[in-house]
XYZ file of C-alpha atoms in Angstrom:
562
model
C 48.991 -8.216 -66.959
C 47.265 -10.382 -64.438
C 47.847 -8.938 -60.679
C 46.688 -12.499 -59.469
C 50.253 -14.115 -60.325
C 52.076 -11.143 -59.087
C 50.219 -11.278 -55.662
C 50.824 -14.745 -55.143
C 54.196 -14.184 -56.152
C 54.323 -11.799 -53.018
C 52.554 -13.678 -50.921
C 54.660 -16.613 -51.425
C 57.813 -14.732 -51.018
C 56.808 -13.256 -47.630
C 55.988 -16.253 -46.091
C 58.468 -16.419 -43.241
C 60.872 -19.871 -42.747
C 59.199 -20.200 -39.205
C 61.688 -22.338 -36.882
C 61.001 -24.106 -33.457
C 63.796 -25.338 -31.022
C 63.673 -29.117 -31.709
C 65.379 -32.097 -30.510
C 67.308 -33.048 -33.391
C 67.856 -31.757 -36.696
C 65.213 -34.192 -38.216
C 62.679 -32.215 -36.331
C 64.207 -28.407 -37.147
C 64.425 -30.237 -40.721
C 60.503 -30.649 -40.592
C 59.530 -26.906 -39.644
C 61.625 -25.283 -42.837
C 59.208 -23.563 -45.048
C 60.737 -24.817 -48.334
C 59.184 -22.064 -50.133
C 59.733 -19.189 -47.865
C 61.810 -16.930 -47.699
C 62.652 -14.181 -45.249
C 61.569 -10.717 -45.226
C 64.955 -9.427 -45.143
C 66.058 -11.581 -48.204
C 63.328 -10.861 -50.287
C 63.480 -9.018 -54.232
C 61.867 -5.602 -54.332
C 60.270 -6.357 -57.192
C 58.005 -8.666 -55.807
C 57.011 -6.239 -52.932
C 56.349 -3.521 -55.950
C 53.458 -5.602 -57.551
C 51.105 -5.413 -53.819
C 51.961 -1.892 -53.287
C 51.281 -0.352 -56.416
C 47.770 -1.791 -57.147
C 47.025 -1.201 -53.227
C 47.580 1.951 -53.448
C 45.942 2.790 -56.721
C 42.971 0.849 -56.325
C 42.357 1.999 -52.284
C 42.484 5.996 -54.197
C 39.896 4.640 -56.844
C 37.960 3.162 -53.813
C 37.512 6.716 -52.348
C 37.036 8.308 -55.707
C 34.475 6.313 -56.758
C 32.539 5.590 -53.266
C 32.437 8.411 -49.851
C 34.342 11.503 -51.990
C 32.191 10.817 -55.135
C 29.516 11.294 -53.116
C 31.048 13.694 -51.089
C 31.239 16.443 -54.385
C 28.238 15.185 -55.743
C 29.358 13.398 -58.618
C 27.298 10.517 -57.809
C 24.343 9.334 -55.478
C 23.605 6.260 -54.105
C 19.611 5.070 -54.200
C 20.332 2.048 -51.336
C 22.573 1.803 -47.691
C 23.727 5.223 -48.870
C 24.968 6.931 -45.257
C 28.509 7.419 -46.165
C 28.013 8.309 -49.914
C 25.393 10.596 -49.503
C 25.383 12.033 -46.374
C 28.466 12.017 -44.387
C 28.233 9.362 -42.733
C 31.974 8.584 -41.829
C 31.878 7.531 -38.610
C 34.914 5.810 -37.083
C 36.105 5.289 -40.365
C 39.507 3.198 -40.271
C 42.571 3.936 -41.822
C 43.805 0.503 -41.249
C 43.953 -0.421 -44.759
C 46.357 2.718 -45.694
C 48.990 1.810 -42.861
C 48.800 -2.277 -44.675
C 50.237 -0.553 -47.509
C 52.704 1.759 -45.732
C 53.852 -1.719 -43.996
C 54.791 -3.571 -46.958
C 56.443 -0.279 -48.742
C 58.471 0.386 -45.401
C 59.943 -3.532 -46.191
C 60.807 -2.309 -49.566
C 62.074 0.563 -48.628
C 64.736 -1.152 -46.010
C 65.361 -3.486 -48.299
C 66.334 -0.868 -50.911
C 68.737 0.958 -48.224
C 70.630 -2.492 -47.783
C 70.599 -3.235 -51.535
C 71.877 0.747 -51.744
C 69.757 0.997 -54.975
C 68.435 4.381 -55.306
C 65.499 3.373 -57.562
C 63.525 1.507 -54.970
C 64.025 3.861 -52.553
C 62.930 6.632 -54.641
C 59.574 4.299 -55.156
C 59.271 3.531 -51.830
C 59.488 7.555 -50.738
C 56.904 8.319 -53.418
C 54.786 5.977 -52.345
C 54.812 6.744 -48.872
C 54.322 10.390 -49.777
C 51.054 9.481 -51.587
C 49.586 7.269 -48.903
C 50.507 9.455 -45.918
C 48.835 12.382 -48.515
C 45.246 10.313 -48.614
C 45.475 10.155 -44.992
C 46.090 13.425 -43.424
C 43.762 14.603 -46.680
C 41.131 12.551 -45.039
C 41.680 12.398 -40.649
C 44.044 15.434 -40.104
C 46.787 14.955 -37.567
C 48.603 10.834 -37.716
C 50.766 8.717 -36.995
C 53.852 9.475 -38.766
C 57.368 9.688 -36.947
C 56.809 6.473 -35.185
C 54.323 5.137 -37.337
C 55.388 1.536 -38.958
C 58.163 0.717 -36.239
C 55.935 -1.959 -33.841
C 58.632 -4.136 -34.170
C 60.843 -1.991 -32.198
C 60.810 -2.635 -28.326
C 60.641 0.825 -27.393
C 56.834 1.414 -25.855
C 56.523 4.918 -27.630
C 56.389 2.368 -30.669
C 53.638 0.350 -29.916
C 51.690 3.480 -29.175
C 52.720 6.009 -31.882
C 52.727 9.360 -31.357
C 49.978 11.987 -33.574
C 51.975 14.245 -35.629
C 50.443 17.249 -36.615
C 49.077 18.142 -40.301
C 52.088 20.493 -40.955
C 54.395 18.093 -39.804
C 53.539 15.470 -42.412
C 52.729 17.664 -45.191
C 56.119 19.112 -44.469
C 57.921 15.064 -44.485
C 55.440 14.609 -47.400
C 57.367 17.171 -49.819
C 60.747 16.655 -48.109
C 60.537 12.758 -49.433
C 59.054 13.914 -52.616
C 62.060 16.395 -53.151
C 64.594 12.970 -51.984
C 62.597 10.760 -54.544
C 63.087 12.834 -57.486
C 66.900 13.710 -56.510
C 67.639 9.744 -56.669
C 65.366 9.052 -59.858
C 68.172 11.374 -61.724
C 71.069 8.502 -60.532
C 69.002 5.499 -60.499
C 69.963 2.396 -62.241
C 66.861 0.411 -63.351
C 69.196 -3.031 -64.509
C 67.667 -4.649 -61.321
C 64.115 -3.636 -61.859
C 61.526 -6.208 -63.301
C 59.863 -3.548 -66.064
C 56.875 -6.392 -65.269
C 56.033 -5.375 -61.524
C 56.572 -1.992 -61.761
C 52.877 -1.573 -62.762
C 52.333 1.984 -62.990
C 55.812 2.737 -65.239
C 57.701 -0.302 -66.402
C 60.801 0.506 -64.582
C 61.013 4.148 -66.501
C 62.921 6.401 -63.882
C 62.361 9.311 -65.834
C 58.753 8.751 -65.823
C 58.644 8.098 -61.896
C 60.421 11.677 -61.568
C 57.529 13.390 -63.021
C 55.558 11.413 -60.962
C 57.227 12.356 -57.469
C 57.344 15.860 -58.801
C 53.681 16.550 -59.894
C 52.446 14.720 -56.374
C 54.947 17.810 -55.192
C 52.633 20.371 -56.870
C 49.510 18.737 -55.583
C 50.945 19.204 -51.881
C 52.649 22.298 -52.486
C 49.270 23.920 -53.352
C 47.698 21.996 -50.926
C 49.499 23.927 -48.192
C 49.508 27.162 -50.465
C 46.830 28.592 -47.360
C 48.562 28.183 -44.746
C 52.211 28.228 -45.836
C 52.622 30.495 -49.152
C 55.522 31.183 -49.762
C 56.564 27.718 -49.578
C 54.160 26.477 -51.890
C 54.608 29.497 -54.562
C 58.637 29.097 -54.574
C 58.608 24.820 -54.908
C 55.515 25.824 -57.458
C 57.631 27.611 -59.356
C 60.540 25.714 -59.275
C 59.015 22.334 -60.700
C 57.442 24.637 -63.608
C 60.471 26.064 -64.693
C 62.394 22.505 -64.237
C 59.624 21.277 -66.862
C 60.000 17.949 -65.345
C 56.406 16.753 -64.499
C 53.661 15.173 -66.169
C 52.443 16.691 -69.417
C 50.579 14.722 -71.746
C 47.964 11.905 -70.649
C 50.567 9.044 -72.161
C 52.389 10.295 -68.597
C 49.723 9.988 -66.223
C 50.128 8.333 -63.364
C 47.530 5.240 -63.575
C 46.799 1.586 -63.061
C 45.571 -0.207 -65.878
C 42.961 -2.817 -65.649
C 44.339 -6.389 -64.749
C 41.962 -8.652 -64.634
C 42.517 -9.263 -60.929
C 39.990 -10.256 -57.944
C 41.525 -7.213 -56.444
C 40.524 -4.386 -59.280
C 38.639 -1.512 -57.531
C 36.379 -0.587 -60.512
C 32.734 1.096 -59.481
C 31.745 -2.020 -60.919
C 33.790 -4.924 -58.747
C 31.115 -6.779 -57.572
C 28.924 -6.774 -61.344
C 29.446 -9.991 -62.030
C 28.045 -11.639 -58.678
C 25.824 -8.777 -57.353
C 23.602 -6.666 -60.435
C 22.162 -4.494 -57.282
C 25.828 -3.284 -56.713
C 26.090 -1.283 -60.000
C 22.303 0.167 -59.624
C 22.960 1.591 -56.282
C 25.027 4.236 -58.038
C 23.178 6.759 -59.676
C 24.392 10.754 -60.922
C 23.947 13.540 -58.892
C 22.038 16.488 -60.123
C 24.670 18.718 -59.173
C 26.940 17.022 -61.843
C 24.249 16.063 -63.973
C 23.438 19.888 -64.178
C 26.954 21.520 -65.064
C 27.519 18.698 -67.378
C 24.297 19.077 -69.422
C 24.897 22.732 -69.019
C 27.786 23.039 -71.157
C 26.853 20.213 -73.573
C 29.746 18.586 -72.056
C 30.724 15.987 -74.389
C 31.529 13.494 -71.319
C 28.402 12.877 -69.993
C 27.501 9.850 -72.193
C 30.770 8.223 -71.397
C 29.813 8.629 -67.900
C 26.207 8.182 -67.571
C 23.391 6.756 -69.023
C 20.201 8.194 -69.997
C 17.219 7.773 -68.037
C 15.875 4.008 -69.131
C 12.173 5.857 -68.965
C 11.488 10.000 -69.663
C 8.769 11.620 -68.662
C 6.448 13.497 -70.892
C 4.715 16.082 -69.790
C 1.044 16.027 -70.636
C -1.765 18.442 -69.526
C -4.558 16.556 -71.228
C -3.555 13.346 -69.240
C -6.745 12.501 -66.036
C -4.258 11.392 -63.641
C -1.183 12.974 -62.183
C 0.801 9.678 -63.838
C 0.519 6.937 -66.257
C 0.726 3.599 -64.243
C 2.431 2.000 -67.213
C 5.320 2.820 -69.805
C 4.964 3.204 -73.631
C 7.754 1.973 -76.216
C 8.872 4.774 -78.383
C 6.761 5.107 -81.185
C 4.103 2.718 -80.029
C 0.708 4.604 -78.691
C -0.246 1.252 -77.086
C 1.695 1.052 -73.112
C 3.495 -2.022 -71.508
C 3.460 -2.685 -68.114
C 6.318 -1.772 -65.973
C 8.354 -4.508 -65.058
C 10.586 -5.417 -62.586
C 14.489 -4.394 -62.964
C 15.397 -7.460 -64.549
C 12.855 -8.241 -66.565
C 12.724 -5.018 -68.071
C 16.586 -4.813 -68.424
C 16.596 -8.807 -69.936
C 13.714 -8.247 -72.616
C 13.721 -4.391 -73.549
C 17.466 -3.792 -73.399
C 18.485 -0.902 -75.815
C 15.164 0.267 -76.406
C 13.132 3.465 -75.394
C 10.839 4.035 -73.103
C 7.933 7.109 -72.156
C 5.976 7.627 -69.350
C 3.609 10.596 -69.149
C 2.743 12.696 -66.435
C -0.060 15.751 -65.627
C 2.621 19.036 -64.481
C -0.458 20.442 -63.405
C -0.923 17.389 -61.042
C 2.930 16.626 -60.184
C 6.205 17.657 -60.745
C 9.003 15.264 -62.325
C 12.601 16.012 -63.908
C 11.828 15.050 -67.712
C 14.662 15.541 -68.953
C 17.394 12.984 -70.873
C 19.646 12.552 -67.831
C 18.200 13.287 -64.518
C 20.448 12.932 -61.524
C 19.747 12.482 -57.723
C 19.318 15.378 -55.695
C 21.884 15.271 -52.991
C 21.078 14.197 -49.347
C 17.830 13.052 -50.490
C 14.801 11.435 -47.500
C 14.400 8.358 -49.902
C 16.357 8.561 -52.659
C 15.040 5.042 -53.782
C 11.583 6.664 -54.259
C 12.753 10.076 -56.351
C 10.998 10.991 -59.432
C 8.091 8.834 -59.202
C 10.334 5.354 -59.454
C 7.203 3.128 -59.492
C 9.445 0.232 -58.498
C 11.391 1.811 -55.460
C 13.835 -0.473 -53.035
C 16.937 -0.195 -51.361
C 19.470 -1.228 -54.587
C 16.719 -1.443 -57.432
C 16.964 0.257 -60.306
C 15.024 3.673 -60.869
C 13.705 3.534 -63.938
C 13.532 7.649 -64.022
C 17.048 8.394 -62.879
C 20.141 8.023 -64.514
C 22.705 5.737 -63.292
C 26.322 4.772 -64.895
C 27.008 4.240 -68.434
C 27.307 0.880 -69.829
C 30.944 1.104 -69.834
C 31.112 0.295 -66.246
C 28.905 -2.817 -66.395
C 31.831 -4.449 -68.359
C 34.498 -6.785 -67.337
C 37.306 -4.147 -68.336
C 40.307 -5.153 -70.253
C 43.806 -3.580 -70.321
C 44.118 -0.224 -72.330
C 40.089 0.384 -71.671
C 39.304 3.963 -70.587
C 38.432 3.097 -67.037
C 41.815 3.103 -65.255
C 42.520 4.238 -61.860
C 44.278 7.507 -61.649
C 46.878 8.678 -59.591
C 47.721 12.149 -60.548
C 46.855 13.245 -64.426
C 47.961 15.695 -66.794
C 45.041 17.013 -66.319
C 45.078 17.618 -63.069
C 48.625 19.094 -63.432
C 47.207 21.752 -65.702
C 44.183 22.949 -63.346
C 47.559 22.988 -60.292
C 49.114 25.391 -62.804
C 46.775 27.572 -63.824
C 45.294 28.007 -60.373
C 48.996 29.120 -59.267
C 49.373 31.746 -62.241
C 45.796 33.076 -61.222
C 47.576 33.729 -57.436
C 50.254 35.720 -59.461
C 52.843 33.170 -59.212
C 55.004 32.359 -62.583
C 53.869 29.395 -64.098
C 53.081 30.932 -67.049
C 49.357 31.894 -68.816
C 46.589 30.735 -66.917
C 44.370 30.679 -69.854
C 46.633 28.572 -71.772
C 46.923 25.999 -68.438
C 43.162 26.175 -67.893
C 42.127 24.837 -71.533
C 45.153 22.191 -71.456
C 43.585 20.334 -68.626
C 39.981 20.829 -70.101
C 41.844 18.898 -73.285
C 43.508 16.486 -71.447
C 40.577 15.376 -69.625
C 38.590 15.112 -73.066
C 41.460 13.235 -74.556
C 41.347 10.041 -71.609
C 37.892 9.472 -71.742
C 37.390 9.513 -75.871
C 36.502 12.713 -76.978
C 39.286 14.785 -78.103
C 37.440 15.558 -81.053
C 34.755 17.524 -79.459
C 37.715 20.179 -78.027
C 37.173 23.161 -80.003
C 32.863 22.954 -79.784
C 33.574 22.403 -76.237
C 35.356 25.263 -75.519
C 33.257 27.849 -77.399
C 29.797 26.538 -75.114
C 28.794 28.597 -72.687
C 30.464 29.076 -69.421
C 33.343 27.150 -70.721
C 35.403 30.106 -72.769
C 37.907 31.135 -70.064
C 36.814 34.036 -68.012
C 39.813 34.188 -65.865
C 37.918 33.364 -62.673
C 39.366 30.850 -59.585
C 35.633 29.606 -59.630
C 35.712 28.815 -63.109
C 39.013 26.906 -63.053
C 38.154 24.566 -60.278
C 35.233 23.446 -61.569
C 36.465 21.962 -64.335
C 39.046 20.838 -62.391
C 35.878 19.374 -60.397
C 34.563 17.595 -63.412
C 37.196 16.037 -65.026
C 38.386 14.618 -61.218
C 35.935 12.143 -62.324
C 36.576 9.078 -60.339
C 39.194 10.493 -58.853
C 37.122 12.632 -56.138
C 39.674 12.684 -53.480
C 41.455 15.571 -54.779
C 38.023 17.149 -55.748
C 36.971 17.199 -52.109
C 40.544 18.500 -51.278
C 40.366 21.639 -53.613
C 36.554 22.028 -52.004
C 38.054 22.439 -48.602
C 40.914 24.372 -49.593
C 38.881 26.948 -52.414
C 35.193 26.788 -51.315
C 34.233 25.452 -55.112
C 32.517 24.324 -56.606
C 29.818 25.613 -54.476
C 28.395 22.676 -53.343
C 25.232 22.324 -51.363
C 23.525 19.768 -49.041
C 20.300 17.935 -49.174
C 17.334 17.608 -46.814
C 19.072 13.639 -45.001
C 22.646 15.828 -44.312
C 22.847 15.777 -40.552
C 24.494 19.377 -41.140
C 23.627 21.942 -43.656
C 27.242 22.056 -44.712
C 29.667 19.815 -46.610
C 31.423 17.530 -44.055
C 35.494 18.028 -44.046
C 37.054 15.570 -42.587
C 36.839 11.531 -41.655
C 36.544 10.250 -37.815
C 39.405 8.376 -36.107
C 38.547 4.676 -36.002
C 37.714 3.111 -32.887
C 41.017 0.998 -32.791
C 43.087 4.329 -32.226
C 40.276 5.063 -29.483
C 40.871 1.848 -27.722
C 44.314 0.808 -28.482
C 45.958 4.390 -28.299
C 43.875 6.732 -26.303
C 46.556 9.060 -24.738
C 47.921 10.062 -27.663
C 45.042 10.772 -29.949
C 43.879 12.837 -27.445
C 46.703 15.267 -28.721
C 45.420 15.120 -32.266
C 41.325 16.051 -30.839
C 43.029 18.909 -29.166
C 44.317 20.331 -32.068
C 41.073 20.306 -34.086
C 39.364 23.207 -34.295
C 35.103 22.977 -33.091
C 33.034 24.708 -35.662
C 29.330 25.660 -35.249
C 28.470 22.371 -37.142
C 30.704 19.824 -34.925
C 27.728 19.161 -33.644
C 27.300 16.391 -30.794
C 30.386 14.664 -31.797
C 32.956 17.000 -30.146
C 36.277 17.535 -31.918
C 36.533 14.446 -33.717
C 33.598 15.555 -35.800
C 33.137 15.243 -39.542
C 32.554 18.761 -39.507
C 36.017 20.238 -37.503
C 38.507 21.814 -39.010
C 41.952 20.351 -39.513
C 45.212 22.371 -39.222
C 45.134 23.039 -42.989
C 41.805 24.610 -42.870
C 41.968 26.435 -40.375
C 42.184 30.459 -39.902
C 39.769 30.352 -43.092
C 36.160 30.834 -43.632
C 36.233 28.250 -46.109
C 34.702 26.415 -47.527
C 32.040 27.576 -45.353
């Protein structure tokens, strides 16, 4: 499907008749928008189209860019402050309230239309975008957010509610969604613009219901017995997702607006090189002979042999495999252009130097000059390193619908790790074994290698040990570009136990995103409520409250993650 048409579609239909007091009707004639039509006229389904790639590509954004970093999937080697090292200074959330905008239309417009579908989608929606941003600030506007066209001044200047108090309207419009799924009539719905379902309301119920586990155990800290009786209530209902033909996702559309890791390939190469592994992923991935780590990364273009014999800590040149006779190393791409697909050597003296040799070598994270790691004898801000790995090809391509690369919204997967973590707190959701391997499975299954299931799970370190540690790590890796919920369950469980790099300007993971300067400048007296409810921490550091490194309501009263 092509999300082009479907925006202009949108566009077109929002465009307001605008209407000036004229003379005569020759002149009021003149200023009628012949294609407009008025926001309170217009179809839901055309409103559905902007909201549901908005929101799915803005979660990619995060889970491919700042929270990849953030849990170390992924480095960057050039303008890498906010991947790599925190760097989330007045960081605006004005792209999140855009989409909350357009899905409060649809939602009104649903309420007038009295069709219970659309406002189930608009309440899920809303859930899952208020979700990503009290995940990410804390304490928001919510109970007078999206009402500026109201005279009222507490309007213009919205009030901060508290964490709780949106987590809490979070799961009460999650509950309200999936009550009016079970009535909905879908004869209305274009199956066409409902891009994540195809009108399905049964499929939009496990949807609402498994975004209810995520923020049911998301609160499981700080309000348990909430979380473990709506837990265990969805589980025994068995309506959520449960098989990876259910996930939630966005397929690729072949849209200007697709939020790959790749979106600006095609015009800028230096765009896909800044993105390189981390070791810290590199390492649990190669080991446990994880069969995903060739769908997600590439081998080093040159590996390092180690050589004692060799007079100098480094060759200065690269050899062809099999060829005793070296080239010389060439620029990114010329080397890329002419040697594509072939294999490359480079040795080095250990006795002289030290370099990762290995197939796949990630960056270290936090790194002084990432550009320059492992001897890259080419180093720049956005060049390729030669000795580190960076993504696998599949992300240099165009995409087409049904490919692997998809952004995902919640996953069976994901679904599984919720579960098992809750029968590892006691709670009955059943074995947490059984859970624990499903979303290992599931994971293998969307990115190609179901068939590798059964070696997989006899390697090392993978064979259940009935550990909280264990369980969130591979919960960890197979959040694979979907790191926002990664960094969540870091805050929340302390794992994986993540470290920082030499560049951090803390020795801790940061937890939370700064408010942008428009809420400093536009709305000063009431974000001052939200500073005073974050709690300083010995690594606040000379930012005060609103520090990447206080701790929101949810995290607070803990020792973790640190």
């Amino acid at each position: 499907m092509n999300i082009t048409k479907l925006y202009r579609g949108f566009l077109m239909a929002l465009i307001c008749c605008v209407g000036f007091t004229g003379c005569d009707d020759k002149l009021d004639d003149m200023n009628i928008n012949p294609y407009g039509i008025d926001p309170a006229e217009v179809n839901p389904n055309l409103l559905m189209p902007t909201i549901l790639a908005s929101a799915a590509q803005s979660y990619t954004d995060l889970g491919v860019n700042n929270m990849a970093g953030a849990v170390q999937h992924t480095q960057k080697n050039g303008w890498y402050g906010p991947h790599n090292n925190y760097s989330w200074e007045s960081e605006s959330w004005a792209g999140w309230y855009a989409i909350l905008r357009n899905n409060d239309l649809l939602h009104n417009r649903a309420v007038e239309m009295e069709n219970d579908f659309f406002q189930a989608v608009s309440l899920t929606m809303k859930s899952f975008v208020f979700g990503n941003i009290t995940d990410l600030w804390g304490d928001a506007p919510y109970t007078d957010a999206l009402k500026g066209n109201e005279l009222a001044t507490e309007f213009q200047f919205p009030k901060f509610d508290s964490q709780e108090v949106i987590y809490d309207g979070i799961i009460a419009d999650l509950q309200t969604a999936a009550t009016l799924f079970n009535s909905a009539n879908t004869g209305g719905v274009t199956a066409a613009n409902d891009l994540y379902f195809g009108g399905d309301a049964a499929a939009w119920k496990r949807f609402a219901n498994s975004l209810l586990l995520r923020y049911y155990l998301r609160i499981s800290s700080q309000k348990p017995d909430v979380a473990k009786a709506g837990i265990e209530a969805i589980y025994a209902s068995g309506d959520y997702i449960q098989s990876t033909s259910q996930d939630a996702v966005l397929d690729y559309t072949g849209g200007a607006s697709d939020i790959w890791i790749t979106r600006h390939i095609a015009l800028n190469p230096d765009d896909f090189q800044r993105y390189q592994a981390c070791q810290t992923f590199i390492s649990q991935l190669m080991g446990t002979n994880d069969p995903r780590l060739p769908v997600w990364f590439a081998p080093v273009r040159v590996q390092w042999v180690a050589d004692e014999s060799l007079d100098v800590a480094a060759e200065g040149f690269i050899r062809k495999e099999g060829e005793p006779l070296g080239v010389v190393t060439y620029p990114f791409d010329d080397f890329v252009n002419n040697y594509a697909g072939e294999n490359f050597t480079r040795r080095y003296n250990p006795d002289m130097v030290s370099y990762n040799d290995a197939e796949y070598v990630g960056l270290p994270p936090s790194l002084m000059v990432p550009e320059s790691y492992n001897g890259n004898p080419s180093p720049g801000q956005g060049t390729q390193n030669q000795h580190v790995s960076q993504l696998a090809d599949i992300y240099q391509s165009a995409g087409a619908a049904g490919d692997i690369l998809k952004a995902r919204l919640i996953s069976s997967s994901e679904v599984s790790f919720i579960l098992a973590e809750a029968a590892l707190k006691g709670w009955n959701t059943g074995s947490a074994e059984e859970h624990y391997y499903n979303g290992i499975e599931k994971s293998l299954i969307v990115w190609g290698k179901a068939d590798d299931y059964e070696r997989f799970i006899a390697e090392e370190g993978i064979a259940f040990d009935n550990t909280m540690e264990q369980v969130m790590e591979q919960k960890w890796v197979a959040s694979w570009t979907a790191a926002a919920e990664a960094f969540a369950d870091y805050r929340r469980t302390g794992f994986p136990r993540l470290e920082t790099g030499p560049q951090s300007p803390q020795p801790r993971v940061a937890l939370r995103f700064q408010y942008g300067d428009d809420e400093y400048n536009n709305n000063a007296e009431n974000i001052t409520g939200a500073l005073d409810r974050l709690e300083l921490t010995d690594y606040s550091g000379g930012f005060g409250k609103d520090s990447q490194w206080s701790r929101s309501w949810l995290y607070q009263g803990t020792t973790i993650p640190w």
